[in-house]
């Protein structure tokens, strides 16, 4: 029998495939050749058919598709820069100053750190939220780490800032500026590129109909996703309603500005008509539960993410920004989505651990327009997979692996992460880059930015204390 040649064979693993039938292979194996999965199934069937250069024995632990973080701002070098009880308006204005002052080396440092953090938490693909000042430097850094992702153009908007926020000097709200930059990141979209571009507006009522139309048309023509922040809370939907004369999602539907390639983030404040519109448009909604709770979004108490999902709409999960989302960890977001849903519904029967995995994998894949290539462990798809470990107290006893990783072990059980067929995270460390120098760059950037903005930390210690 001619054997299938593979670069990697992952064996002795509980495979959660997330295919259409949600098949799990209790003692499964996965063969990877080049960038893609060439065989998956029960170990007893796979092993005799494969000749592999490298074998990974997972010791019975779980392998599942990599998570997709469908809305992220690369700025975790700002971690700890603000008080954790700063009101949202002050925090947003401080972030605006941060974005106005950041230099290329700062954004490179933040992207390296962000990408490491995402990989360490099992994220293999991200969708950046259109708030990078130096997208080329970020794309280079993300590519070096070996994660997959999509990047947007910097701050595309053309309507005045809503009350309580100040304008950004570097990125004035202007239609011509935005139209000139729109689609600039699509230059990355070569067939096999790890980091690609998509169309991103800032959103939250900051785009005119003209800018929205240009964005949607550009996304349609280029076959990419159009993403923006939308309907975070009553304050932005009220401004939209006043300006547009109707609920924002109703207006976008009436003007033909939404469709299957639209991925709007937050969407906490949707009325029942808008829930129907979102489902009918077959668009994606990105749920950022930690941000919603952390920033006290009142609308999130009645948010309809689960209803959108149950009604056939697509829902993904995301970490959002460092000050709001706490950790770039889709597993944490999923657990919080589940817990907040149960708390709102006064019921334990609303959402399951499998629902969390669906949002984190196939939901995310569709939200970034890659459902045919990632999101499940199936032959022909890119080998973007996470291999867990089971030698943890939280992982005992081994009984229901889906419940175990969602409720019990979280990111702690992540052992190896493969992206595009390449091992990029191994036993707590990145494989392609050196973590120590990335942490040091991030620390230097943090102090530089704190100095520049006149921010002080309560525990201001510099240089870092010698721990030797
Ligand atoms: Zn955001």
Short mmCIF file of C-alpha atoms and ligand atoms in Angstrom, two decimals:
data_model
loop_
_atom_site.label_atom_id
_atom_site.label_comp_id
_atom_site.label_asym_id
_atom_site.label_seq_id
_atom_site.Cartn_x
_atom_site.Cartn_y
_atom_site.Cartn_z
CA UNK A 1 0.00 0.00 0.00
CA UNK A 2 1.37 3.42 -0.95
CA UNK A 3 1.57 5.51 2.16
CA UNK A 4 0.46 9.09 2.55
CA UNK A 5 3.52 11.26 3.18
CA UNK A 6 3.12 13.67 6.09
CA UNK A 7 5.30 16.23 7.84
CA UNK A 8 3.46 15.68 11.13
CA UNK A 9 1.37 12.93 12.58
CA UNK A 10 -0.52 13.81 15.76
CA UNK A 11 -1.56 10.56 17.42
CA UNK A 12 -3.05 9.25 20.65
CA UNK A 13 -5.34 12.27 20.81
CA UNK A 14 -9.03 12.96 21.36
CA UNK A 15 -9.86 14.87 18.17
CA UNK A 16 -12.69 17.39 18.40
CA UNK A 17 -13.04 17.94 14.66
CA UNK A 18 -15.87 20.55 14.64
CA UNK A 19 -16.89 19.23 11.23
CA UNK A 20 -20.53 19.47 10.12
CA UNK A 21 -21.47 16.39 12.17
CA UNK A 22 -19.28 17.51 15.10
CA UNK A 23 -17.44 14.21 14.95
CA UNK A 24 -15.02 13.39 17.75
CA UNK A 25 -12.41 10.66 17.35
CA UNK A 26 -11.83 9.29 20.84
CA UNK A 27 -8.46 7.82 19.99
CA UNK A 28 -7.76 9.78 16.86
CA UNK A 29 -4.91 10.90 14.67
CA UNK A 30 -4.26 13.78 12.29
CA UNK A 31 -1.77 13.80 9.42
CA UNK A 32 -0.43 17.13 8.17
CA UNK A 33 1.53 17.72 5.01
CA UNK A 34 2.73 21.15 3.99
CA UNK A 35 0.15 23.65 5.17
CA UNK A 36 -2.84 21.35 5.18
CA UNK A 37 -4.51 18.40 6.87
CA UNK A 38 -4.20 15.29 4.70
CA UNK A 39 -5.90 12.71 6.91
CA UNK A 40 -7.95 12.64 10.10
CA UNK A 41 -9.82 9.83 11.78
CA UNK A 42 -9.53 6.98 14.24
CA UNK A 43 -5.92 6.18 14.99
CA UNK A 44 -6.41 2.58 13.98
CA UNK A 45 -7.39 3.72 10.46
CA UNK A 46 -4.94 6.61 10.08
CA UNK A 47 -1.69 5.12 11.39
CA UNK A 48 -1.24 2.33 8.83
CA UNK A 49 -1.80 4.76 5.96
CA UNK A 50 0.73 7.44 6.92
CA UNK A 51 4.49 7.80 6.79
CA UNK A 52 5.33 10.88 8.84
CA UNK A 53 8.58 12.79 9.34
CA UNK A 54 7.61 13.82 12.88
CA UNK A 55 5.18 12.20 15.30
CA UNK A 56 3.50 14.04 18.18
CA UNK A 57 2.04 11.74 20.82
CA UNK A 58 -0.61 13.78 22.65
CA UNK A 59 -0.86 11.25 25.47
CA UNK A 60 -4.62 10.98 25.05
CA UNK A 61 -5.24 14.72 25.40
CA UNK A 62 -7.47 16.83 23.18
CA UNK A 63 -6.73 18.31 19.77
CA UNK A 64 -9.15 20.88 18.36
CA UNK A 65 -9.24 23.56 15.65
CA UNK A 66 -7.43 26.79 16.52
CA UNK A 67 -9.58 29.61 17.89
CA UNK A 68 -10.38 32.75 15.89
CA UNK A 69 -10.26 36.09 17.72
CA UNK A 70 -12.55 38.08 15.46
CA UNK A 71 -11.93 41.61 16.79
CA UNK A 72 -8.64 42.72 18.34
CA UNK A 73 -6.75 45.97 18.91
CA UNK A 74 -3.00 45.42 19.13
CA UNK A 75 -2.10 47.48 22.16
CA UNK A 76 -1.36 45.24 25.08
CA UNK A 77 1.74 47.32 25.80
CA UNK A 78 -0.85 49.69 27.35
CA UNK A 79 -1.65 47.02 29.93
CA UNK A 80 -1.71 48.60 33.38
CA UNK A 81 -1.25 52.13 32.06
CA UNK A 82 -4.60 53.34 33.36
CA UNK A 83 -6.44 52.98 36.61
CA UNK A 84 -8.92 50.13 36.48
CA UNK A 85 -11.73 52.37 37.69
CA UNK A 86 -11.30 55.04 35.01
CA UNK A 87 -14.71 55.89 33.56
CA UNK A 88 -15.19 54.77 29.96
CA UNK A 89 -15.09 58.26 28.46
CA UNK A 90 -11.78 59.14 30.17
CA UNK A 91 -10.36 55.76 29.24
CA UNK A 92 -11.34 56.16 25.59
CA UNK A 93 -9.78 59.61 25.47
CA UNK A 94 -6.57 58.27 27.01
CA UNK A 95 -6.56 55.51 24.40
CA UNK A 96 -7.06 58.17 21.75
CA UNK A 97 -3.96 59.96 23.06
CA UNK A 98 -2.08 56.64 23.05
CA UNK A 99 -3.04 56.02 19.42
CA UNK A 100 -2.03 59.58 18.55
CA UNK A 101 1.43 59.19 20.11
CA UNK A 102 2.38 55.63 19.23
CA UNK A 103 5.43 55.17 16.97
CA UNK A 104 6.29 52.35 14.63
CA UNK A 105 8.54 50.58 17.15
CA UNK A 106 5.77 50.73 19.77
CA UNK A 107 3.21 49.18 17.49
CA UNK A 108 5.68 46.52 16.39
CA UNK A 109 6.36 45.69 20.06
CA UNK A 110 2.63 45.57 20.82
CA UNK A 111 1.90 43.32 17.84
CA UNK A 112 4.64 40.87 18.78
CA UNK A 113 3.32 40.71 22.33
CA UNK A 114 -0.32 40.45 21.23
CA UNK A 115 0.40 37.66 18.79
CA UNK A 116 2.37 35.69 21.37
CA UNK A 117 -0.44 36.10 23.85
CA UNK A 118 -3.02 34.94 21.31
CA UNK A 119 -1.02 31.87 20.31
CA UNK A 120 -0.44 30.98 23.96
CA UNK A 121 -4.21 30.98 24.40
CA UNK A 122 -4.92 28.80 21.38
CA UNK A 123 -5.82 31.54 18.90
CA UNK A 124 -4.52 30.79 15.43
CA UNK A 125 -6.29 33.56 13.48
CA UNK A 126 -7.24 37.16 14.29
CA UNK A 127 -9.18 40.03 12.75
CA UNK A 128 -7.58 43.36 13.61
CA UNK A 129 -10.03 46.18 14.32
CA UNK A 130 -8.62 48.92 12.08
CA UNK A 131 -6.71 50.86 14.73
CA UNK A 132 -3.09 50.37 13.71
CA UNK A 133 -1.11 53.45 12.73
CA UNK A 134 1.66 51.35 11.14
CA UNK A 135 -0.03 48.33 9.57
CA UNK A 136 3.08 47.29 7.61
CA UNK A 137 5.18 46.95 10.77
CA UNK A 138 2.38 45.04 12.48
CA UNK A 139 1.86 42.70 9.54
CA UNK A 140 5.58 41.94 9.55
CA UNK A 141 5.60 41.21 13.29
CA UNK A 142 2.51 38.98 13.15
CA UNK A 143 3.93 37.08 10.19
CA UNK A 144 7.22 36.57 12.07
CA UNK A 145 5.36 35.00 15.01
CA UNK A 146 3.56 32.69 12.57
CA UNK A 147 -0.07 33.44 13.38
CA UNK A 148 -2.76 33.88 10.70
CA UNK A 149 -4.65 37.16 10.55
CA UNK A 150 -6.37 40.04 8.83
CA UNK A 151 -5.43 43.69 9.19
CA UNK A 152 -7.50 46.81 8.46
CA UNK A 153 -6.61 50.35 7.44
CA UNK A 154 -6.01 52.90 10.20
CA UNK A 155 -9.04 54.66 11.64
CA UNK A 156 -11.35 55.12 8.67
CA UNK A 157 -14.13 57.53 9.64
CA UNK A 158 -15.68 60.77 8.43
CA UNK A 159 -18.30 61.92 10.94
CA UNK A 160 -17.61 64.13 13.96
CA UNK A 161 -16.76 62.43 17.23
CA UNK A 162 -19.78 61.80 19.40
CA UNK A 163 -20.07 63.68 22.65
CA UNK A 164 -17.45 62.81 25.22
CA UNK A 165 -14.69 61.77 22.82
CA UNK A 166 -12.02 63.94 21.31
CA UNK A 167 -10.68 63.89 17.79
CA UNK A 168 -7.43 62.22 16.84
CA UNK A 169 -4.79 64.50 15.34
CA UNK A 170 -3.21 61.73 13.31
CA UNK A 171 -6.37 60.38 11.82
CA UNK A 172 -8.78 63.22 11.17
CA UNK A 173 -12.37 62.23 10.49
CA UNK A 174 -12.50 62.97 6.81
CA UNK A 175 -14.14 61.29 3.82
CA UNK A 176 -11.33 61.93 1.30
CA UNK A 177 -8.65 60.69 3.69
CA UNK A 178 -10.68 57.58 4.44
CA UNK A 179 -11.46 56.85 0.79
CA UNK A 180 -7.78 57.23 -0.09
CA UNK A 181 -6.76 54.71 2.55
CA UNK A 182 -9.70 52.32 2.08
CA UNK A 183 -8.59 48.93 0.79
CA UNK A 184 -4.89 49.71 1.30
CA UNK A 185 -4.33 46.48 3.23
CA UNK A 186 -5.69 44.33 0.39
CA UNK A 187 -2.22 44.50 -1.15
CA UNK A 188 -1.33 41.61 1.17
CA UNK A 189 -3.89 39.24 -0.29
CA UNK A 190 -1.66 36.80 -2.09
CA UNK A 191 -3.03 33.26 -2.16
CA UNK A 192 -0.90 31.75 0.62
CA UNK A 193 -0.14 34.84 2.70
CA UNK A 194 -0.54 34.35 6.46
CA UNK A 195 -1.40 37.99 7.08
CA UNK A 196 -3.98 39.42 4.72
CA UNK A 197 -6.01 42.60 4.54
CA UNK A 198 -9.71 43.20 4.79
CA UNK A 199 -11.97 46.27 4.77
CA UNK A 200 -12.40 47.80 8.22
CA UNK A 201 -14.11 51.03 9.29
CA UNK A 202 -14.00 52.23 12.88
CA UNK A 203 -17.79 52.31 13.03
CA UNK A 204 -19.96 53.21 16.05
CA UNK A 205 -21.72 55.87 13.98
CA UNK A 206 -18.50 57.44 12.69
CA UNK A 207 -19.09 56.68 8.99
CA UNK A 208 -21.35 58.47 6.52
CA UNK A 209 -23.50 56.54 4.07
CA UNK A 210 -20.92 57.37 1.38
CA UNK A 211 -18.07 55.83 3.37
CA UNK A 212 -20.18 52.80 4.33
CA UNK A 213 -21.14 52.27 0.69
CA UNK A 214 -17.53 52.55 -0.49
CA UNK A 215 -16.45 50.03 2.16
CA UNK A 216 -19.17 47.52 1.32
CA UNK A 217 -18.51 47.80 -2.42
CA UNK A 218 -14.77 47.39 -1.92
CA UNK A 219 -15.32 44.30 0.19
CA UNK A 220 -17.74 42.88 -2.41
CA UNK A 221 -15.33 43.50 -5.29
CA UNK A 222 -12.35 42.06 -3.45
CA UNK A 223 -14.08 39.06 -1.89
CA UNK A 224 -13.11 40.07 1.66
CA UNK A 225 -14.85 40.86 4.93
CA UNK A 226 -16.13 44.35 5.81
CA UNK A 227 -15.84 44.84 9.55
CA UNK A 228 -16.62 47.65 12.01
CA UNK A 229 -17.70 48.37 15.60
CA UNK A 230 -21.48 48.62 15.82
CA UNK A 231 -24.28 49.09 18.37
CA UNK A 232 -22.15 48.77 21.49
CA UNK A 233 -24.64 50.47 23.79
CA UNK A 234 -27.67 52.74 23.89
CA UNK A 235 -25.52 55.87 23.62
CA UNK A 236 -24.16 55.09 20.15
CA UNK A 237 -27.39 53.58 18.77
CA UNK A 238 -29.29 56.66 20.01
CA UNK A 239 -26.88 58.93 18.09
CA UNK A 240 -27.28 56.69 15.03
CA UNK A 241 -31.06 56.72 15.32
CA UNK A 242 -31.15 60.49 15.55
CA UNK A 243 -28.86 60.89 12.54
CA UNK A 244 -30.39 58.18 10.38
CA UNK A 245 -34.04 58.48 11.32
CA UNK A 246 -34.24 54.76 12.06
CA UNK A 247 -32.46 52.02 13.95
CA UNK A 248 -28.95 51.65 12.46
CA UNK A 249 -29.21 48.03 11.28
CA UNK A 250 -32.62 48.78 9.72
CA UNK A 251 -31.07 51.76 7.91
CA UNK A 252 -28.12 49.69 6.64
CA UNK A 253 -30.48 46.98 5.40
CA UNK A 254 -32.72 49.53 3.66
CA UNK A 255 -29.65 51.08 1.97
CA UNK A 256 -28.24 47.67 1.00
CA UNK A 257 -25.11 48.27 3.08
CA UNK A 258 -24.95 44.88 4.80
CA UNK A 259 -24.61 41.31 3.58
CA UNK A 260 -22.95 37.99 4.16
CA UNK A 261 -19.45 39.49 4.06
CA UNK A 262 -20.18 41.90 6.93
CA UNK A 263 -18.73 41.21 10.38
CA UNK A 264 -19.87 43.77 12.93
CA UNK A 265 -18.44 43.78 16.43
CA UNK A 266 -20.27 44.09 19.77
CA UNK A 267 -23.88 44.40 18.53
CA UNK A 268 -25.17 44.49 22.12
CA UNK A 269 -28.04 46.85 21.35
CA UNK A 270 -30.24 45.19 18.72
CA UNK A 271 -34.03 45.42 18.79
CA UNK A 272 -36.07 42.38 17.66
CA UNK A 273 -36.41 43.80 14.13
CA UNK A 274 -32.62 44.19 13.93
CA UNK A 275 -32.07 40.62 15.12
CA UNK A 276 -34.17 39.49 12.14
CA UNK A 277 -32.26 41.80 9.80
CA UNK A 278 -28.90 40.42 10.94
CA UNK A 279 -30.10 36.84 10.44
CA UNK A 280 -31.58 37.60 7.04
CA UNK A 281 -28.40 39.34 5.89
CA UNK A 282 -26.45 36.19 6.94
CA UNK A 283 -23.82 38.52 8.36
CA UNK A 284 -21.54 37.79 11.31
CA UNK A 285 -21.80 39.25 14.77
CA UNK A 286 -18.75 39.37 17.01
CA UNK A 287 -19.49 38.92 20.68
CA UNK A 288 -17.04 40.57 23.12
CA UNK A 289 -18.61 39.65 26.48
CA UNK A 290 -15.73 40.74 28.71
CA UNK A 291 -15.58 44.20 27.13
CA UNK A 292 -19.35 44.59 27.48
CA UNK A 293 -19.30 43.66 31.16
CA UNK A 294 -16.06 45.49 31.92
CA UNK A 295 -17.25 48.78 30.38
CA UNK A 296 -20.69 48.39 31.93
CA UNK A 297 -22.60 48.34 28.65
CA UNK A 298 -26.20 48.47 29.82
CA UNK A 299 -27.51 47.14 26.52
CA UNK A 300 -25.50 43.95 26.99
CA UNK A 301 -27.94 42.90 29.71
CA UNK A 302 -30.47 42.30 26.94
CA UNK A 303 -28.01 41.41 24.21
CA UNK A 304 -29.26 38.88 21.68
CA UNK A 305 -26.09 37.11 20.53
CA UNK A 306 -27.39 33.69 21.41
CA UNK A 307 -30.73 34.38 19.72
CA UNK A 308 -28.88 35.49 16.57
CA UNK A 309 -26.90 32.25 16.65
CA UNK A 310 -29.93 30.03 17.40
CA UNK A 311 -31.82 31.69 14.55
CA UNK A 312 -29.16 30.67 12.05
CA UNK A 313 -26.99 33.81 12.20
CA UNK A 314 -23.25 33.55 12.58
CA UNK A 315 -21.64 34.58 15.86
CA UNK A 316 -17.92 34.71 16.70
CA UNK A 317 -16.00 35.63 19.85
CA UNK A 318 -13.38 38.31 20.40
CA UNK A 319 -11.10 39.83 23.02
CA UNK A 320 -11.26 43.44 21.74
CA UNK A 321 -8.81 45.79 23.49
CA UNK A 322 -6.45 45.32 26.39
CA UNK A 323 -8.19 47.71 28.77
CA UNK A 324 -11.64 46.32 28.09
CA UNK A 325 -11.19 42.65 27.18
CA UNK A 326 -8.61 41.90 29.92
CA UNK A 327 -6.88 39.02 28.10
CA UNK A 328 -6.44 38.09 24.46
CA UNK A 329 -8.02 34.77 25.22
CA UNK A 330 -10.98 33.47 23.22
CA UNK A 331 -11.49 30.66 25.75
CA UNK A 332 -12.04 33.24 28.48
CA UNK A 333 -14.43 35.16 26.21
CA UNK A 334 -16.36 31.98 25.54
CA UNK A 335 -16.68 31.10 29.21
CA UNK A 336 -17.83 34.64 30.02
CA UNK A 337 -20.33 34.54 27.13
CA UNK A 338 -21.76 31.33 28.55
CA UNK A 339 -21.86 32.50 32.17
CA UNK A 340 -23.33 35.93 31.36
CA UNK A 341 -26.01 34.29 29.22
CA UNK A 342 -26.99 31.96 32.05
CA UNK A 343 -27.02 34.85 34.53
CA UNK A 344 -29.26 36.94 32.23
CA UNK A 345 -31.62 34.05 31.55
CA UNK A 346 -31.81 32.83 35.16
CA UNK A 347 -31.28 29.42 33.64
CA UNK A 348 -28.52 26.87 33.29
CA UNK A 349 -29.97 25.36 30.13
CA UNK A 350 -29.31 28.22 27.72
CA UNK A 351 -25.83 27.59 26.39
CA UNK A 352 -23.44 24.65 26.36
CA UNK A 353 -19.69 24.12 26.28
CA UNK A 354 -20.05 22.87 22.70
CA UNK A 355 -21.76 26.18 21.79
CA UNK A 356 -18.63 27.98 23.06
CA UNK A 357 -16.39 25.83 20.88
CA UNK A 358 -18.61 26.47 17.85
CA UNK A 359 -18.39 30.25 18.29
CA UNK A 360 -14.63 30.07 18.86
CA UNK A 361 -13.86 27.92 15.82
CA UNK A 362 -16.31 27.64 12.92
CA UNK A 363 -18.16 30.83 13.94
CA UNK A 364 -14.87 32.70 13.90
CA UNK A 365 -13.79 31.13 10.62
CA UNK A 366 -16.94 32.39 8.91
CA UNK A 367 -16.56 35.83 10.53
CA UNK A 368 -13.18 36.24 8.81
CA UNK A 369 -14.43 34.75 5.54
CA UNK A 370 -12.36 31.55 5.83
CA UNK A 371 -14.94 28.88 6.63
CA UNK A 372 -13.75 26.76 3.72
CA UNK A 373 -10.14 26.82 4.92
CA UNK A 374 -10.08 26.92 8.73
CA UNK A 375 -12.38 26.38 11.74
CA UNK A 376 -12.48 22.58 11.71
CA UNK A 377 -10.11 19.64 11.46
CA UNK A 378 -10.98 18.22 8.05
CA UNK A 379 -8.96 16.97 5.10
CA UNK A 380 -8.01 19.83 2.81
CA UNK A 381 -8.23 22.58 5.43
CA UNK A 382 -5.21 24.48 6.70
CA UNK A 383 -3.56 22.73 9.63
CA UNK A 384 -4.40 25.36 12.28
CA UNK A 385 -4.76 23.22 15.38
CA UNK A 386 -4.32 23.27 19.14
CA UNK A 387 -3.01 20.26 21.06
CA UNK A 388 -3.81 20.19 24.77
CA UNK A 389 -2.17 18.42 27.67
CA UNK A 390 -3.90 16.34 30.29
CA UNK A 391 -1.32 16.29 33.10
CA UNK A 392 -3.04 19.02 35.08
CA UNK A 393 -5.19 18.72 38.21
CA UNK A 394 -8.00 20.59 36.42
CA UNK A 395 -7.94 18.03 33.62
CA UNK A 396 -8.69 15.08 35.96
CA UNK A 397 -10.57 12.88 35.65
CA UNK A 398 -10.64 12.59 31.86
CA UNK A 399 -14.30 12.20 30.99
CA UNK A 400 -15.90 14.94 28.87
CA UNK A 401 -13.07 16.74 27.05
CA UNK A 402 -15.28 19.53 25.67
CA UNK A 403 -16.57 20.46 29.13
CA UNK A 404 -13.05 20.05 30.50
CA UNK A 405 -11.40 22.59 28.23
CA UNK A 406 -14.24 25.15 28.36
CA UNK A 407 -15.03 25.04 32.09
CA UNK A 408 -11.98 23.62 33.79
CA UNK A 409 -8.61 23.94 32.16
CA UNK A 410 -9.04 26.95 29.85
CA UNK A 411 -5.78 28.07 28.30
CA UNK A 412 -3.74 26.35 30.98
CA UNK A 413 -3.96 23.05 29.10
CA UNK A 414 -2.56 24.38 25.81
CA UNK A 415 0.56 22.38 24.91
CA UNK A 416 1.33 22.90 21.23
CA UNK A 417 -0.15 25.17 18.55
CA UNK A 418 0.24 24.51 14.85
CA UNK A 419 -0.57 27.22 12.28
CA UNK A 420 -0.41 26.65 8.54
CA UNK A 421 1.17 23.25 9.17
CA UNK A 422 3.99 24.70 11.26
CA UNK A 423 4.59 24.29 14.98
CA UNK A 424 4.60 27.87 16.29
CA UNK A 425 3.91 27.44 20.03
CA UNK A 426 5.46 24.64 22.02
CA UNK A 427 5.32 24.01 25.77
CA UNK A 428 4.81 27.62 26.82
CA UNK A 429 7.14 29.19 24.28
CA UNK A 430 6.99 30.60 20.76
CA UNK A 431 8.99 28.55 18.27
CA UNK A 432 9.88 31.13 15.61
CA UNK A 433 10.76 34.10 17.81
CA UNK A 434 12.43 34.67 21.15
CA UNK A 435 9.96 35.59 23.88
CA UNK A 436 12.45 37.32 26.20
CA UNK A 437 13.41 40.04 23.73
CA UNK A 438 9.75 40.59 22.82
CA UNK A 439 8.84 41.08 26.49
CA UNK A 440 11.77 43.45 26.92
CA UNK A 441 10.77 45.54 23.86
CA UNK A 442 7.20 45.65 25.16
CA UNK A 443 8.39 46.87 28.57
CA UNK A 444 10.56 49.58 27.01
CA UNK A 445 7.69 50.70 24.79
CA UNK A 446 5.36 50.80 27.79
CA UNK A 447 7.65 53.14 29.74
CA UNK A 448 8.28 55.26 26.65
CA UNK A 449 4.56 55.74 26.09
CA UNK A 450 3.86 56.37 29.78
CA UNK A 451 6.52 59.11 29.73
CA UNK A 452 5.25 60.62 26.51
CA UNK A 453 1.67 60.79 27.77
CA UNK A 454 2.59 61.83 31.31
CA UNK A 455 0.94 58.73 32.76
CA UNK A 456 2.11 57.34 36.06
CA UNK A 457 1.69 53.93 37.51
CA UNK A 458 0.73 53.41 41.12
CA UNK A 459 3.52 50.90 41.35
CA UNK A 460 5.98 52.92 39.32
CA UNK A 461 9.30 51.14 39.45
CA UNK A 462 12.02 51.77 36.97
CA UNK A 463 14.20 50.12 35.94
CA UNK A 464 12.51 46.85 36.69
CA UNK A 465 13.76 45.45 40.00
CA UNK A 466 16.60 42.99 39.69
CA UNK A 467 15.08 39.63 40.46
CA UNK A 468 18.33 37.67 40.35
ZN1 LIG B 1 -12.92 47.32 19.45
#
